[in-house]
CSV table of C-alpha atoms and ligand atoms in Angstrom, one decimal:
chain,number,residue,atom,x,y,z
T,1,MET,CA,53.6,69.9,-42.1
T,2,HIS,CA,52.8,70.9,-45.6
T,3,TYR,CA,56.3,72.7,-45.7
T,4,LEU,CA,57.9,69.4,-44.6
T,5,VAL,CA,56.1,67.2,-47.3
T,6,LEU,CA,57.2,69.8,-49.7
T,7,PHE,CA,60.2,69.4,-48.8
T,8,ILE,CA,60.8,65.7,-48.9
T,9,LEU,CA,59.1,65.6,-51.9
T,10,LEU,CA,61.9,68.1,-53.3
T,11,CYS,CA,64.8,66.3,-51.8
T,12,SER,CA,63.5,63.4,-53.5
T,13,GLY,CA,63.2,64.9,-56.7
T,14,THR,CA,66.2,66.4,-56.5
T,15,LEU,CA,68.3,62.7,-55.5
T,16,LEU,CA,66.2,61.6,-58.2
T,17,SER,CA,67.3,63.7,-61.0
T,18,ILE,CA,70.6,63.6,-59.9
T,19,THR,CA,70.1,59.9,-59.6
T,20,LEU,CA,68.6,59.9,-63.5
T,21,ILE,CA,71.9,62.1,-64.6
T,22,ASP,CA,73.9,60.2,-63.7
T,23,TYR,CA,72.4,57.0,-65.0
T,24,TYR,CA,72.3,58.9,-68.7
T,25,GLN,CA,75.5,59.9,-68.7
T,26,HIS,CA,77.0,56.5,-67.8
T,27,GLN,CA,75.4,55.0,-70.5
T,28,ARG,CA,76.3,57.7,-73.0
T,29,ASP,CA,80.2,57.0,-71.9
T,30,GLY,CA,79.2,53.5,-71.9
T,31,PHE,CA,77.9,54.1,-75.5
T,32,LEU,CA,80.7,56.3,-76.5
T,33,ASP,CA,83.1,53.7,-75.4
T,34,SER,CA,81.4,51.0,-77.4
T,35,VAL,CA,81.7,53.0,-80.4
T,36,GLN,CA,85.2,53.9,-80.4
T,37,LYS,CA,86.1,50.6,-79.3
T,38,SER,CA,84.0,49.1,-82.3
T,39,LEU,CA,85.7,51.4,-84.6
T,40,GLN,CA,89.0,50.3,-82.7
T,41,CYS,CA,88.3,46.9,-83.2
T,42,ARG,CA,87.6,47.8,-87.5
T,43,THR,CA,91.0,49.7,-88.1
T,44,LEU,CA,92.9,46.8,-86.7
T,45,ARG,CA,90.7,44.4,-88.9
T,46,GLU,CA,91.4,46.4,-92.0
T,47,ARG,CA,95.1,47.5,-91.4
T,48,LEU,CA,95.8,43.6,-90.7
T,49,VAL,CA,94.1,42.5,-93.6
T,50,THR,CA,96.1,44.6,-95.8
T,51,MET,CA,99.5,43.2,-94.3
T,52,THR,CA,101.4,41.1,-97.0
T,53,THR,CA,104.3,39.6,-94.8
T,54,ILE,CA,105.1,39.8,-91.1
T,55,LYS,CA,109.0,40.1,-91.8
T,56,LYS,CA,110.1,43.3,-90.2
T,57,VAL,CA,107.4,43.5,-87.7
T,58,ASP,CA,107.6,44.1,-84.1
T,59,ILE,CA,106.5,40.7,-82.8
T,60,ALA,CA,106.0,42.6,-79.5
T,61,LEU,CA,104.0,45.1,-81.0
T,62,PHE,CA,102.1,42.4,-83.1
T,63,SER,CA,101.5,40.7,-79.8
T,64,GLN,CA,99.8,43.7,-78.6
T,65,GLU,CA,97.5,43.9,-81.6
T,66,VAL,CA,96.9,40.6,-81.6
T,67,ARG,CA,95.6,40.5,-78.4
T,68,GLU,CA,93.7,43.6,-79.0
T,69,LEU,CA,91.5,41.5,-81.7
T,70,MET,CA,91.4,38.9,-79.9
T,71,ASN,CA,88.9,41.0,-77.4
T,72,CYS,CA,87.4,42.6,-80.2
T,73,PRO,CA,83.5,40.6,-81.0
T,74,TRP,CA,84.0,38.1,-83.7
T,75,ARG,CA,81.1,37.5,-86.1
T,76,LEU,CA,80.7,35.1,-88.9
T,77,ASN,CA,81.2,36.7,-92.7
T,78,LEU,CA,78.7,34.3,-94.8
T,79,THR,CA,80.2,36.4,-97.9
T,80,HIS,CA,83.4,35.7,-96.9
T,81,ARG,CA,83.5,32.7,-95.7
T,82,GLU,CA,81.3,31.3,-98.9
T,83,LEU,CA,83.6,32.5,-101.0
T,84,TYR,CA,86.8,31.0,-100.0
T,85,ARG,CA,85.1,27.6,-99.4
T,86,THR,CA,83.4,27.5,-103.0
T,87,GLU,CA,87.3,28.5,-104.4
T,88,LEU,CA,88.9,26.2,-102.4
T,89,TRP,CA,86.1,23.4,-103.2
T,90,SER,CA,86.8,24.0,-106.9
T,91,CYS,CA,90.4,24.4,-107.0
T,92,CYS,CA,91.7,21.3,-104.6
T,93,ASN,CA,87.9,19.9,-103.5
T,94,ALA,CA,88.7,18.0,-100.5
T,95,SER,CA,85.1,15.9,-100.3
T,96,ASP,CA,85.9,14.3,-103.3
T,97,ARG,CA,89.7,13.8,-103.1
T,98,LEU,CA,91.3,14.4,-99.2
T,99,MET,CA,92.3,11.1,-99.5
T,100,VAL,CA,93.2,8.3,-101.7
T,101,THR,CA,90.1,6.6,-102.4
T,102,ARG,CA,89.0,3.7,-105.0
T,103,GLN,CA,86.1,6.1,-106.4
T,104,ASN,CA,88.6,8.9,-107.0
T,105,THR,CA,91.3,6.8,-108.2
T,106,ASN,CA,91.6,3.6,-110.7
T,107,LEU,CA,93.0,0.1,-110.4
T,108,ASN,CA,96.8,0.3,-111.7
T,109,GLN,CA,96.7,4.5,-112.4
T,110,SER,CA,99.7,6.0,-110.9
T,111,LEU,CA,99.6,8.8,-108.2
T,112,SER,CA,102.7,11.3,-109.1
T,113,TYR,CA,104.2,12.6,-105.6
T,114,GLU,CA,102.4,15.8,-103.6
T,115,ILE,CA,106.4,17.2,-103.8
T,116,HIS,CA,108.8,15.8,-106.6
T,117,ARG,CA,105.7,15.2,-109.3
T,118,TRP,CA,107.6,13.3,-111.8
T,119,LYS,CA,108.4,10.8,-109.4
T,120,LYS,CA,105.2,8.2,-109.2
T,121,ARG,CA,103.9,5.6,-107.9
T,122,LYS,CA,101.4,3.0,-108.9
T,123,VAL,CA,98.4,1.8,-107.6
T,124,ASP,CA,98.8,-2.0,-107.7
T,125,GLN,CA,96.2,-4.4,-105.9
T,126,ALA,CA,97.8,-4.5,-103.1
T,127,LEU,CA,97.3,-0.6,-102.5
T,128,TRP,CA,94.0,-0.5,-104.4
T,129,GLU,CA,93.1,-3.2,-101.5
T,130,MET,CA,94.3,-0.7,-98.9
T,131,LEU,CA,91.8,2.2,-99.8
T,132,PRO,CA,88.5,3.3,-98.9
T,133,GLN,CA,85.6,3.3,-100.8
T,134,THR,CA,84.9,7.5,-100.5
T,135,VAL,CA,85.8,10.4,-98.6
T,136,PRO,CA,83.5,10.3,-95.9
T,137,TRP,CA,81.3,13.9,-96.2
T,138,SER,CA,80.9,16.4,-98.4
T,139,LYS,CA,81.0,20.3,-98.9
T,140,GLY,CA,79.7,21.7,-95.8
T,141,SER,CA,78.1,18.5,-94.5
T,142,LEU,CA,79.7,19.0,-91.4
T,143,SER,CA,79.1,21.7,-88.9
T,144,HIS,CA,81.3,23.1,-85.8
T,145,CYS,CA,84.9,22.1,-86.1
T,146,ALA,CA,88.0,22.1,-84.1
T,147,VAL,CA,91.4,22.3,-85.6
T,148,VAL,CA,93.8,22.0,-82.5
T,149,GLY,CA,97.3,22.9,-83.7
T,150,SER,CA,100.2,21.6,-81.2
T,151,GLY,CA,101.5,25.2,-80.3
T,152,GLY,CA,103.1,26.1,-76.9
T,153,ILE,CA,100.4,28.8,-76.4
T,154,LEU,CA,97.5,25.3,-75.4
T,155,GLN,CA,99.4,25.3,-72.4
T,156,ASN,CA,96.9,26.5,-68.9
T,157,SER,CA,94.7,27.9,-71.9
T,158,SER,CA,91.4,25.7,-70.3
T,159,CYS,CA,90.4,25.5,-74.0
T,160,GLY,CA,89.1,21.7,-73.8
T,161,ALA,CA,85.8,22.2,-72.6
T,162,GLU,CA,85.4,24.3,-75.9
T,163,ILE,CA,87.0,21.8,-78.0
T,164,ASP,CA,85.8,19.1,-76.8
T,165,ASN,CA,82.1,20.7,-77.9
T,166,ALA,CA,83.1,20.7,-81.6
T,167,ASP,CA,81.5,18.1,-83.7
T,168,TYR,CA,84.7,17.3,-85.7
T,169,VAL,CA,87.9,17.5,-83.9
T,170,ILE,CA,90.9,17.8,-86.3
T,171,ARG,CA,94.8,17.1,-84.0
T,172,PHE,CA,98.4,16.8,-85.5
T,173,ASN,CA,101.1,14.5,-85.4
T,174,LEU,CA,99.6,12.0,-82.5
T,175,ALA,CA,99.6,15.1,-80.2
T,176,PRO,CA,98.8,13.6,-77.1
T,177,ILE,CA,95.6,14.5,-75.2
T,178,ASN,CA,97.0,13.8,-71.6
T,179,LYS,CA,96.1,17.5,-70.7
T,180,SER,CA,92.2,17.3,-70.9
T,181,TYR,CA,91.7,20.2,-69.1
T,182,ASP,CA,93.7,22.7,-72.1
T,183,VAL,CA,93.6,20.7,-75.3
T,184,GLY,CA,90.6,17.9,-74.8
T,185,VAL,CA,90.0,14.6,-75.6
T,186,LYS,CA,87.6,14.2,-78.7
T,187,THR,CA,89.5,13.2,-81.8
T,188,ASP,CA,87.8,12.9,-85.1
T,189,LEU,CA,91.0,13.0,-87.5
T,190,ILE,CA,94.8,12.5,-86.1
T,191,THR,CA,97.5,12.8,-88.5
T,192,ALA,CA,101.1,11.6,-87.9
T,193,ASN,CA,104.0,12.1,-90.0
T,194,PRO,CA,107.0,9.9,-91.2
T,195,SER,CA,109.9,10.6,-89.6
T,196,GLN,CA,108.2,10.7,-86.5
T,197,ILE,CA,107.4,7.1,-87.1
T,198,ASN,CA,110.8,6.2,-88.3
T,199,LYS,CA,112.0,7.9,-84.8
T,200,GLY,CA,109.4,6.9,-82.5
T,201,TYR,CA,108.3,2.9,-83.7
T,202,THR,CA,111.0,1.2,-85.1
T,203,ASP,CA,110.4,-2.7,-86.2
T,204,LEU,CA,106.3,-1.8,-86.2
T,205,GLN,CA,106.3,-5.2,-87.7
T,206,ARG,CA,107.0,-7.3,-84.9
T,207,ASN,CA,106.2,-5.0,-82.3
T,208,PRO,CA,103.5,-2.9,-83.1
T,209,GLY,CA,101.9,-2.7,-79.9
T,210,HIS,CA,103.3,0.7,-78.7
T,211,LEU,CA,101.6,2.1,-81.7
T,212,ALA,CA,98.6,0.8,-81.0
T,213,GLU,CA,97.9,1.8,-77.9
T,214,VAL,CA,98.8,5.6,-78.6
T,215,LEU,CA,96.2,5.0,-81.1
T,216,SER,CA,93.6,3.4,-78.9
T,217,PHE,CA,93.4,6.8,-77.2
T,218,TYR,CA,92.1,8.8,-80.1
T,219,GLY,CA,89.1,6.1,-79.5
T,220,HIS,CA,87.2,6.1,-83.2
T,221,ALA,CA,89.3,8.7,-84.9
T,222,ASP,CA,90.5,8.0,-88.5
T,223,LEU,CA,94.5,8.4,-88.5
T,224,LEU,CA,95.7,10.1,-92.3
T,225,LEU,CA,99.2,9.9,-93.3
T,226,PRO,CA,101.2,11.7,-96.1
T,227,ALA,CA,102.1,8.2,-97.9
T,228,PHE,CA,102.5,10.4,-100.9
T,229,SER,CA,104.3,13.4,-100.3
T,230,SER,CA,107.2,12.1,-101.3
T,231,ALA,CA,108.8,9.1,-102.0
T,232,SER,CA,110.7,8.3,-98.6
T,233,GLY,CA,107.3,9.0,-96.7
T,234,THR,CA,105.4,5.9,-98.3
T,235,ALA,CA,107.4,2.6,-96.6
T,236,PRO,CA,106.8,3.9,-93.0
T,237,CYS,CA,103.1,4.9,-94.2
T,238,PHE,CA,102.4,1.1,-94.8
T,239,LYS,CA,104.2,0.2,-91.9
T,240,VAL,CA,101.7,2.2,-89.9
T,241,TYR,CA,98.4,0.5,-92.2
T,242,HIS,CA,99.9,-3.3,-92.5
T,243,ALA,CA,101.0,-2.7,-88.5
T,244,LEU,CA,97.7,-1.6,-87.8
T,245,ARG,CA,95.8,-4.0,-88.9
T,246,LYS,CA,96.6,-6.8,-86.9
T,247,ALA,CA,96.7,-4.9,-83.8
T,248,ARG,CA,93.9,-2.8,-84.5
T,249,PRO,CA,91.6,-4.2,-87.0
T,250,GLN,CA,89.1,-1.3,-86.3
T,251,GLN,CA,91.5,1.5,-87.0
T,252,GLU,CA,90.6,3.9,-90.3
T,253,VAL,CA,94.1,4.4,-91.7
T,254,VAL,CA,93.5,6.8,-95.0
T,255,PHE,CA,96.3,8.7,-97.2
T,256,PHE,CA,95.9,12.4,-97.7
T,257,HIS,CA,95.6,12.8,-101.7
T,258,PRO,CA,98.7,13.9,-102.9
T,259,ASP,CA,97.0,15.9,-106.0
T,260,TYR,CA,94.8,17.8,-103.3
T,261,LEU,CA,98.0,18.8,-101.6
T,262,PHE,CA,99.6,19.9,-104.7
T,263,GLU,CA,96.7,22.1,-105.8
T,264,LEU,CA,96.5,23.4,-102.4
T,265,GLY,CA,99.8,24.8,-102.1
T,266,ARG,CA,99.2,26.2,-105.6
T,267,PHE,CA,96.1,28.1,-104.3
T,268,TRP,CA,97.8,29.2,-101.2
T,269,ARG,CA,101.4,30.2,-103.2
T,270,HIS,CA,98.8,32.4,-105.7
T,271,ARG,CA,97.4,33.9,-102.6
T,272,GLY,CA,101.1,35.4,-100.9
T,273,GLN,CA,102.1,31.9,-99.8
T,274,ARG,CA,106.2,31.4,-100.2
T,275,ALA,CA,107.6,28.1,-98.0
T,276,ARG,CA,108.6,25.4,-100.2
T,277,ARG,CA,105.1,23.2,-98.8
T,278,LEU,CA,102.2,24.3,-96.7
T,279,SER,CA,102.4,23.3,-93.4
T,280,THR,CA,100.0,20.3,-92.2
T,281,GLY,CA,98.1,22.9,-90.1
T,282,LEU,CA,97.2,24.9,-93.4
T,283,MET,CA,96.4,22.1,-94.9
T,284,LEU,CA,93.5,20.9,-92.7
T,285,ALA,CA,92.2,24.1,-91.8
T,286,SER,CA,92.1,24.6,-95.2
T,287,THR,CA,89.9,21.3,-95.2
T,288,ALA,CA,88.2,22.3,-92.4
T,289,LEU,CA,86.9,25.5,-94.3
T,290,GLU,CA,85.6,23.8,-96.9
T,291,ILE,CA,83.9,21.3,-95.6
T,292,CYS,CA,82.6,22.6,-92.1
T,293,GLU,CA,80.1,25.3,-91.4
T,294,GLN,CA,82.1,27.0,-88.7
T,295,VAL,CA,86.0,26.5,-88.1
T,296,HIS,CA,87.6,27.1,-84.5
T,297,LEU,CA,91.2,27.1,-84.7
T,298,TYR,CA,93.2,26.3,-81.3
T,299,GLY,CA,97.0,26.0,-80.3
T,300,PHE,CA,98.2,28.0,-83.7
T,301,TRP,CA,100.3,30.8,-82.6
T,302,PRO,CA,104.0,30.6,-83.9
T,303,PHE,CA,106.0,32.8,-81.2
T,304,PRO,CA,108.2,32.4,-78.1
T,305,LEU,CA,106.2,34.6,-76.5
T,306,ASP,CA,102.6,34.5,-75.5
T,307,LEU,CA,100.5,37.3,-75.7
T,308,SER,CA,101.7,38.8,-72.0
T,309,HIS,CA,104.9,38.3,-72.8
T,310,ASN,CA,105.6,34.7,-71.1
T,311,PRO,CA,107.6,32.7,-72.3
T,312,LEU,CA,105.9,29.6,-74.2
T,313,PRO,CA,107.6,26.0,-75.3
T,314,HIS,CA,107.6,25.2,-78.7
T,315,HIS,CA,104.5,22.5,-78.2
T,316,TYR,CA,102.1,22.0,-75.6
T,317,TYR,CA,103.7,18.6,-75.0
T,318,ASP,CA,107.2,19.1,-75.6
T,319,ASN,CA,109.8,22.0,-76.4
T,320,VAL,CA,111.2,20.4,-79.7
T,321,GLY,CA,111.8,23.1,-82.4
T,322,PRO,CA,109.5,22.8,-85.5
T,323,ASN,CA,111.6,22.5,-89.1
T,324,ARG,CA,112.7,26.1,-90.1
T,325,ARG,CA,113.4,24.8,-94.1
T,326,MET,CA,110.3,23.6,-95.1
T,327,HIS,CA,107.6,25.9,-93.3
T,328,THR,CA,107.0,29.7,-92.3
T,329,MET,CA,105.0,29.7,-89.8
T,330,PRO,CA,104.4,33.7,-88.9
T,331,GLU,CA,103.3,33.9,-92.3
T,332,GLU,CA,100.9,31.2,-92.2
T,333,PHE,CA,100.1,32.7,-88.7
T,334,LEU,CA,99.3,36.0,-90.2
T,335,LEU,CA,97.3,34.6,-93.2
T,336,LEU,CA,95.3,32.9,-90.2
T,337,LEU,CA,94.7,35.7,-88.8
T,338,GLN,CA,93.6,37.9,-91.8
T,339,LEU,CA,90.7,34.7,-92.3
T,340,HIS,CA,89.6,35.6,-88.7
T,341,SER,CA,89.6,39.4,-89.3
T,342,GLN,CA,87.2,39.0,-92.2
T,343,GLY,CA,84.9,36.7,-90.5
T,344,ALA,CA,85.4,33.6,-92.6
T,345,LEU,CA,87.0,31.5,-89.2
T,346,GLN,CA,87.7,32.1,-85.9
T,347,LEU,CA,91.3,31.7,-84.4
T,348,HIS,CA,91.7,31.3,-80.7
T,349,VAL,CA,94.9,32.8,-79.1
T,350,GLY,CA,95.5,32.8,-75.4
T,351,PRO,CA,93.0,31.3,-72.9
T,352,CYS,CA,89.7,30.4,-74.0
T,353,THR,CA,86.4,31.9,-71.7
T,354,LEU,CA,84.5,29.7,-69.5
T,355,ILE,CA,81.3,30.3,-71.3
T,356,PRO,CA,80.8,27.9,-73.4
T,357,THR,CA,80.4,29.5,-77.4
T,358,PRO,CA,76.5,28.1,-78.8
M,1,NAG,C1,80.9,40.9,-95.0
M,1,NAG,O1,82.2,41.9,-95.6
M,1,NAG,C2,82.1,42.0,-97.1
M,1,NAG,C3,83.3,42.7,-97.7
M,1,NAG,O2,84.4,43.4,-96.4
M,1,NAG,C4,81.3,43.8,-96.4
M,1,NAG,O3,81.2,44.8,-97.2
M,1,NAG,C5,79.9,43.1,-95.5
M,1,NAG,O4,79.1,44.2,-95.1
M,1,NAG,C6,80.0,42.1,-94.2
M,1,NAG,N1,78.9,41.2,-94.5
M,1,NAG,C7,78.8,41.5,-92.8
M,1,NAG,C8,77.8,41.0,-92.1
M,1,NAG,O5,79.1,41.7,-92.1
M,2,NAG,C1,84.1,17.5,-106.1
M,2,NAG,O1,83.7,16.8,-106.4
M,2,NAG,C2,82.7,15.9,-106.0
M,2,NAG,C3,82.5,14.1,-106.6
M,2,NAG,O2,83.2,13.5,-107.1
M,2,NAG,C4,82.1,16.4,-107.2
M,2,NAG,O3,80.8,16.2,-107.3
M,2,NAG,C5,82.0,17.8,-107.4
M,2,NAG,O4,81.8,17.8,-108.8
M,2,NAG,C6,83.6,18.5,-107.5
M,2,NAG,N1,83.6,19.5,-107.1
M,2,NAG,C7,84.2,20.3,-108.5
M,2,NAG,C8,84.1,21.9,-108.2
M,2,NAG,O5,85.3,19.8,-108.9
M,3,NAG,C1,95.8,-4.1,-114.1
M,3,NAG,O1,97.6,-4.5,-113.9
M,3,NAG,C2,97.6,-6.2,-113.9
M,3,NAG,C3,98.9,-6.4,-113.8
M,3,NAG,O2,99.4,-5.4,-114.7
M,3,NAG,C4,96.8,-6.6,-115.3
M,3,NAG,O3,96.9,-8.5,-114.6
M,3,NAG,C5,95.7,-6.5,-114.5
M,3,NAG,O4,94.7,-6.6,-115.5
M,3,NAG,C6,95.2,-4.7,-114.4
M,3,NAG,N1,93.8,-4.3,-114.0
M,3,NAG,C7,93.1,-3.7,-114.3
M,3,NAG,C8,91.5,-3.3,-113.7
M,3,NAG,O5,93.6,-2.7,-115.6
M,4,NAG,C1,101.3,12.5,-71.5
M,4,NAG,O1,101.4,12.3,-73.2
M,4,NAG,C2,103.3,12.3,-73.2
M,4,NAG,C3,103.1,11.4,-74.4
M,4,NAG,O2,102.5,10.5,-74.2
M,4,NAG,C4,103.7,11.2,-72.1
M,4,NAG,O3,105.3,11.6,-72.4
M,4,NAG,C5,103.0,12.4,-70.9
M,4,NAG,O4,104.0,11.0,-70.1
M,4,NAG,C6,102.1,12.2,-70.7
M,4,NAG,N1,101.6,12.9,-69.5
M,4,NAG,C7,100.9,12.5,-68.1
M,4,NAG,C8,100.5,13.3,-66.8
M,4,NAG,O5,100.6,11.4,-68.3
M,5,NAG,C1,101.7,26.2,-67.1
M,5,NAG,O1,101.1,26.2,-65.3
M,5,NAG,C2,102.3,25.7,-65.0
M,5,NAG,C3,101.7,25.1,-63.5
M,5,NAG,O2,101.1,26.4,-63.0
M,5,NAG,C4,103.7,26.6,-65.2
M,5,NAG,O3,104.4,25.4,-64.4
M,5,NAG,C5,103.4,26.6,-66.2
M,5,NAG,O4,104.9,26.9,-66.6
M,5,NAG,C6,102.8,27.3,-66.8
M,5,NAG,N1,102.5,27.4,-68.6
M,5,NAG,C7,102.3,28.4,-69.5
M,5,NAG,C8,103.0,28.2,-71.0
M,5,NAG,O5,101.9,29.7,-69.0
């Protein structure tokens, strides 16, 4: 009888120690895995931050690295975030002059165009009356911002809920929001560009209904237009302003300040960007970096294949190519990836996890 009890005790003891040894081995392996992974993540971040250009880089290999980086945990680095924010504030000051306002502009002064600096536009009484009083925010006054690019990478991304969870959402070029499961619907600021207006909205004076309807989808969002980037853009932007004043009087229509965009271009050129002009995406990502506590970017991925090598359309809503003469999207993407690696902002490439970020 005693022997049997002893035997059972011995057996269960052995079993227990085997289980325990197994358990600790798993723990140790898990621990070693996570140490190795965090080392790999660190090495990867350091490598990306020191890259100076994306030309001559094998895009398949680069995609693989971006995929690994997206699996690495992201942590805000306050030091880097504050550094960029302060530098952007002192060079460009979005909180004062992202847009032309009565506060930052005097009646009868001249504005220099962003691209052709020697060309000027006088702020006469009529223009002055079109301007808002002030910019509606100050440095760091918004908390969680989402900047939503229009890249095909947003197709089937399931990012909509995460985007709508932000406090302030910026979109571009009147991008449609009817694929809401992937792109969300919340919109606080949206841009339109003059060539799009000329092409899509002819005869606005007599027929503003279509534009008014398109804008009604974005609810209370402000419409931001580059009226003073090149001289040819002024007339179409003013037409939009006047058409909407009649058809949708509650719609805020505001104009980018050309000095803000000019200084921002100079800021990033000093940090290695070579393009003639920044894309509107990088412009407003920079604005967000200055005015928001947390910046999340979606829909920024300028390559024709996704991270698993499936083909992508140019935009999540159409397949019309970008203006290659003006912008160098891959170089801008590298810059954004570096800001992500440094912990200044968070870039989302590929599908969103369904757990909302706190
Ligand atoms: C932020 O980055 C700096 C410079 O790379 C580094 O020294 C610092 O430890 C980082 N801070 C955190 C909290 O990771
Ligand atoms: C930015 O503009 C605000 C509002 O005019 C001003 O108070 C602030 O000093 C400016 N910041 C810089 C760095 O020039
Ligand atoms: C602006 O210019 C108009 C016409 O030249 C003039 O009548 C007006 O007094 C000027 N206003 C200011 C504030 O300089
Ligand atoms: C979504 O919006 C775009 C542009 O406004 C339009 O072309 C498309 O037909 C719409 N799709 C659906 C499913 O409503
Ligand atoms: C998204 O899903 C649809 C429907 O399954 C499919 O036709 C389309 O090719 C997908 N797009 C991408 C970029 O994966």
